mmCIF file of C-alpha atoms in Angstrom:
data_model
loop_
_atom_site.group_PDB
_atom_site.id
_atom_site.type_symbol
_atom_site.label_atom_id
_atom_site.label_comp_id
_atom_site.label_asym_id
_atom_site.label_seq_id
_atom_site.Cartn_x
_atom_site.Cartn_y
_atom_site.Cartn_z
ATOM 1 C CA UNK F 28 75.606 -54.507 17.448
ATOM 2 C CA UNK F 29 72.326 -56.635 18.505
ATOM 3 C CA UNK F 30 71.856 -54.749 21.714
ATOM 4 C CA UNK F 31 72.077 -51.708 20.004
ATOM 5 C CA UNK F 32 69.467 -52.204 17.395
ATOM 6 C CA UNK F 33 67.241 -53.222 20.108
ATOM 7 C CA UNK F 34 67.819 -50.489 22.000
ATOM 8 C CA UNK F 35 66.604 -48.454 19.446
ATOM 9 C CA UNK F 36 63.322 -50.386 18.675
ATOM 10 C CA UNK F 37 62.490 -49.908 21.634
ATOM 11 C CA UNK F 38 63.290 -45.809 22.229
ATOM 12 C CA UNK F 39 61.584 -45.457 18.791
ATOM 13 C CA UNK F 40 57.896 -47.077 19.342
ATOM 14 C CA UNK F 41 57.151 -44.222 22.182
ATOM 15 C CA UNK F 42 57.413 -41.407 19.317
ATOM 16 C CA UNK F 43 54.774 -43.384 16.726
ATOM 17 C CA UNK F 44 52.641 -44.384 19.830
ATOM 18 C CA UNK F 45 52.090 -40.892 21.327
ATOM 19 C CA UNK F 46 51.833 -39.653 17.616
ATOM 20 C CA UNK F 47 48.779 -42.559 17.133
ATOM 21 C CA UNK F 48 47.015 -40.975 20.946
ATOM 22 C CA UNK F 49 47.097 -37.840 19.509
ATOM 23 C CA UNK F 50 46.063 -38.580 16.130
ATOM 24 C CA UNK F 51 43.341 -40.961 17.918
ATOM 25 C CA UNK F 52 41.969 -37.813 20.249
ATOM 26 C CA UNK F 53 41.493 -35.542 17.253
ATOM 27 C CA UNK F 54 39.870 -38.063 15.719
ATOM 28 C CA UNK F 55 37.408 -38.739 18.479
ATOM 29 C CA UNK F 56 37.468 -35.452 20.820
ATOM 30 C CA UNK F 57 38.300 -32.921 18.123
ATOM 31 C CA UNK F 58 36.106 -34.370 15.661
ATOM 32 C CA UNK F 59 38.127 -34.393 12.878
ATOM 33 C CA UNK F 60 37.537 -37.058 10.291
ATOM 34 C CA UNK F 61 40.852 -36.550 7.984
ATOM 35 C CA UNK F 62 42.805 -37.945 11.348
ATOM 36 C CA UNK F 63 41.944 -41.323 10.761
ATOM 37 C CA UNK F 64 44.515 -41.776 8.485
ATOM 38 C CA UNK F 65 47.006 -41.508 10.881
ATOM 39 C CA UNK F 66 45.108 -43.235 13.382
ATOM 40 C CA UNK F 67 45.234 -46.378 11.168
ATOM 41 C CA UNK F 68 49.061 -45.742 9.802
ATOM 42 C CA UNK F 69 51.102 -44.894 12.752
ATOM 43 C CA UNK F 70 50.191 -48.061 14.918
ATOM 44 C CA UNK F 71 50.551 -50.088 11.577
ATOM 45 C CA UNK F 72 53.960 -49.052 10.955
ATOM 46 C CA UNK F 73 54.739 -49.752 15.404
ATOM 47 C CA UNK F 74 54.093 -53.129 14.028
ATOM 48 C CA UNK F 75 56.848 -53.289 11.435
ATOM 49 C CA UNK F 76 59.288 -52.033 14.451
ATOM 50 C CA UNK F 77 58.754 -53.680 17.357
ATOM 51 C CA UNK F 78 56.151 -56.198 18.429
ATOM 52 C CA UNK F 79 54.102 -54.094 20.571
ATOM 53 C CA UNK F 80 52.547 -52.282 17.547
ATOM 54 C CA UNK F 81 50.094 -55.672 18.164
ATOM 55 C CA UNK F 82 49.108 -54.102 21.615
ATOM 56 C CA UNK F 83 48.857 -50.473 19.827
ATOM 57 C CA UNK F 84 46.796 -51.502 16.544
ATOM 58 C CA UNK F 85 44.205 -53.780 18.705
ATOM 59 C CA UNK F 86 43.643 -51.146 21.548
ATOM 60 C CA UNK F 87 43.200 -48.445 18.734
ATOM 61 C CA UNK F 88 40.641 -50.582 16.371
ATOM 62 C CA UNK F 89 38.823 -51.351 19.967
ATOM 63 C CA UNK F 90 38.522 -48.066 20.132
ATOM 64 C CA UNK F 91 37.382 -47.080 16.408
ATOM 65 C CA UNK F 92 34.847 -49.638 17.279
ATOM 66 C CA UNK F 93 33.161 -49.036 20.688
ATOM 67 C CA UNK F 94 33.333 -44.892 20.321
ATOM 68 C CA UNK F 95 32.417 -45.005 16.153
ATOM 69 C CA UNK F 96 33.857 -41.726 15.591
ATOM 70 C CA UNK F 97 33.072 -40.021 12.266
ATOM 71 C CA UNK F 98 35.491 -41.251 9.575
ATOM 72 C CA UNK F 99 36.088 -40.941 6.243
ATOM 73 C CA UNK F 100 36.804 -43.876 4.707
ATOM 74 C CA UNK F 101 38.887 -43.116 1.836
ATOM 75 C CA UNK F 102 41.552 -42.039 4.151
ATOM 76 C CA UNK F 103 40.858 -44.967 6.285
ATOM 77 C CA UNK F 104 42.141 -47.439 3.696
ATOM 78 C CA UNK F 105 44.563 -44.793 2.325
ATOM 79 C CA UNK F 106 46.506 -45.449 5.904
ATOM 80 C CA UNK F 107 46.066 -49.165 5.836
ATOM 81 C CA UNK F 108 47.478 -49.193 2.344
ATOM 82 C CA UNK F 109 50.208 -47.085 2.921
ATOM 83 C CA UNK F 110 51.200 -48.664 5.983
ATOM 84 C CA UNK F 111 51.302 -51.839 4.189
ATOM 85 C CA UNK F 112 52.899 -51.126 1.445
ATOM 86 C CA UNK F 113 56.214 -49.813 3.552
ATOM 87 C CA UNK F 114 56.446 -53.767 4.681
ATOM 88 C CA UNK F 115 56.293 -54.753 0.894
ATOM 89 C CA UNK F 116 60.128 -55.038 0.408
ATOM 90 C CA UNK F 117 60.678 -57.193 3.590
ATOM 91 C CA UNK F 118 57.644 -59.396 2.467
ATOM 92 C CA UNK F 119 59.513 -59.603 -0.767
ATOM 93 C CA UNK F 120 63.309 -60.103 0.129
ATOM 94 C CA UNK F 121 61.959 -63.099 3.060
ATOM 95 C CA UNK F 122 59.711 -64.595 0.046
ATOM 96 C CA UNK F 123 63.056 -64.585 -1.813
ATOM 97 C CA UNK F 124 65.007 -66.290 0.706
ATOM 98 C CA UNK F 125 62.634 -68.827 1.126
ATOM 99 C CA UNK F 126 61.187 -67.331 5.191
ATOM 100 C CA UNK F 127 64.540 -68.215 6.273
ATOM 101 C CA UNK F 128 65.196 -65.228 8.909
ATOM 102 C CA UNK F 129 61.026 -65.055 9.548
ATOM 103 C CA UNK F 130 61.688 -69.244 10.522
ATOM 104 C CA UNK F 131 64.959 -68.522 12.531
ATOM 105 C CA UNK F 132 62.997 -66.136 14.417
ATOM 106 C CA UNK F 133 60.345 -68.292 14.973
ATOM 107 C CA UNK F 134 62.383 -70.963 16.347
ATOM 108 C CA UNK F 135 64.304 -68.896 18.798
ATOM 109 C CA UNK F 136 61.157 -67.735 20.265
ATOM 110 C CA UNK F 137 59.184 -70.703 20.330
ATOM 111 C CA UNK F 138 58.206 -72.376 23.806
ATOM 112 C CA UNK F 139 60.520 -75.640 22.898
ATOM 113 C CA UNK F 140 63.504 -73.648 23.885
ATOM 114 C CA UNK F 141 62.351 -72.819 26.858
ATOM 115 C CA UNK F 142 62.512 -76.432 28.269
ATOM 116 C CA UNK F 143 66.240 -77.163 26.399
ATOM 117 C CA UNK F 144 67.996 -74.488 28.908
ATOM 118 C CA UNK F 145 70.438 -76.374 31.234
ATOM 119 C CA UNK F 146 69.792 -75.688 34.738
ATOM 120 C CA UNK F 147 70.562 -72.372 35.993
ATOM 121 C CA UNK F 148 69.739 -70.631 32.754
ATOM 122 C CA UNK F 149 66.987 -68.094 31.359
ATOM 123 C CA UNK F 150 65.959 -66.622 28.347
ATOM 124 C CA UNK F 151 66.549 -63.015 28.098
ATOM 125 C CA UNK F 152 62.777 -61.781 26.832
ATOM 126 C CA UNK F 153 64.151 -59.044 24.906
ATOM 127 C CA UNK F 154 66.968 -60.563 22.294
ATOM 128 C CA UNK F 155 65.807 -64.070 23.301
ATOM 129 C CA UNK F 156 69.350 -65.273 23.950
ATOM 130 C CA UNK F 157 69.755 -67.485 26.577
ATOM 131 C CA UNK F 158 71.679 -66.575 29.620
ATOM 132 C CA UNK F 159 72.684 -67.312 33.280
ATOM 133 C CA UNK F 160 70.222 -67.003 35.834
ATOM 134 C CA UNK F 161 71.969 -65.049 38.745
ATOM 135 C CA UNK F 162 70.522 -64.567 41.691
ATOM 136 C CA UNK F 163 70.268 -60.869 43.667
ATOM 137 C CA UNK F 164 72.593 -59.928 45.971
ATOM 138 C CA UNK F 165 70.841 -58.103 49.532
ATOM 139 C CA UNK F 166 73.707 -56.904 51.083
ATOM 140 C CA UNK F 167 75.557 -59.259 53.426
ATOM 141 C CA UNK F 168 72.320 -62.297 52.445
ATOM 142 C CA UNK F 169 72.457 -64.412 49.357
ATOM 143 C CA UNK F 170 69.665 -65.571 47.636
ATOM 144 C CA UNK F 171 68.898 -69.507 47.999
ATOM 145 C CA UNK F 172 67.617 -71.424 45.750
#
């Protein structure tokens, strides 16, 4: 069940991300103002799926910033809006709950785990589970640690 939510995260960011490139290059090459609405949604909403939407939404206001493409800014805060606004009912169910999966999270991912593994063990960087470190086998040779 976990690895197969992941799994899709991850598959799924690719279609919003070349959706936001496109939706970036009519904004700046095609010269079409309307497209920053998507511009601003699409790497807004990467955020809500997997944590790379960070990467996405900086590189795309860097952009916005240094190139200073024509925009209308009505639609501009229309996409921001919307984009927040589909997070509204997870802000609202962990506010209910008291942050108790958001804290979870962030203790499973903090650095203090790292240094709690047992010899001989990892953390796996995408579900964050800890999990035997094995070394590679090269044929006939053995790695040595």
């Amino acid at each position: 069940m976990i690895y197969s939510r992941k799994i899709w995260a991850q598959d799924f960011v690719p279609v919003f991300a070349t959706a936001t490139i496109w939706a970036v290059h009519a904004l700046v090459l095609g010269k079409k103002p309307k497209a920053v609405f998507w511009v601003l949604f699409l790497p807004i909403c990467v955020i809500q799926i997997h944590y790379s939407g960070f990467a996405l939404t900086a590189t795309v206001v860097a952009i916005l910033i240094l190139l200073r493409p024509k925009i209308d800014w009505r639609l501009a805060i229309a996409g921001v809006v919307l984009a927040m606004a589909l997070a509204v009912p997870y802000v609202m169910a962990q506010q209910k709950n008291g942050w108790v999966e958001w804290k979870r999270m962030s203790e499973e991912r903090s650095a203090s785990r790292w240094s709690q593994l047992p010899p001989g063990m990892t953390i796996n960087p995408q579900s964050g589970y800890p999990f035997p470190r094995r070394p590679p086998k090269l044929g006939n040779m053995r790695w040595r640690s």
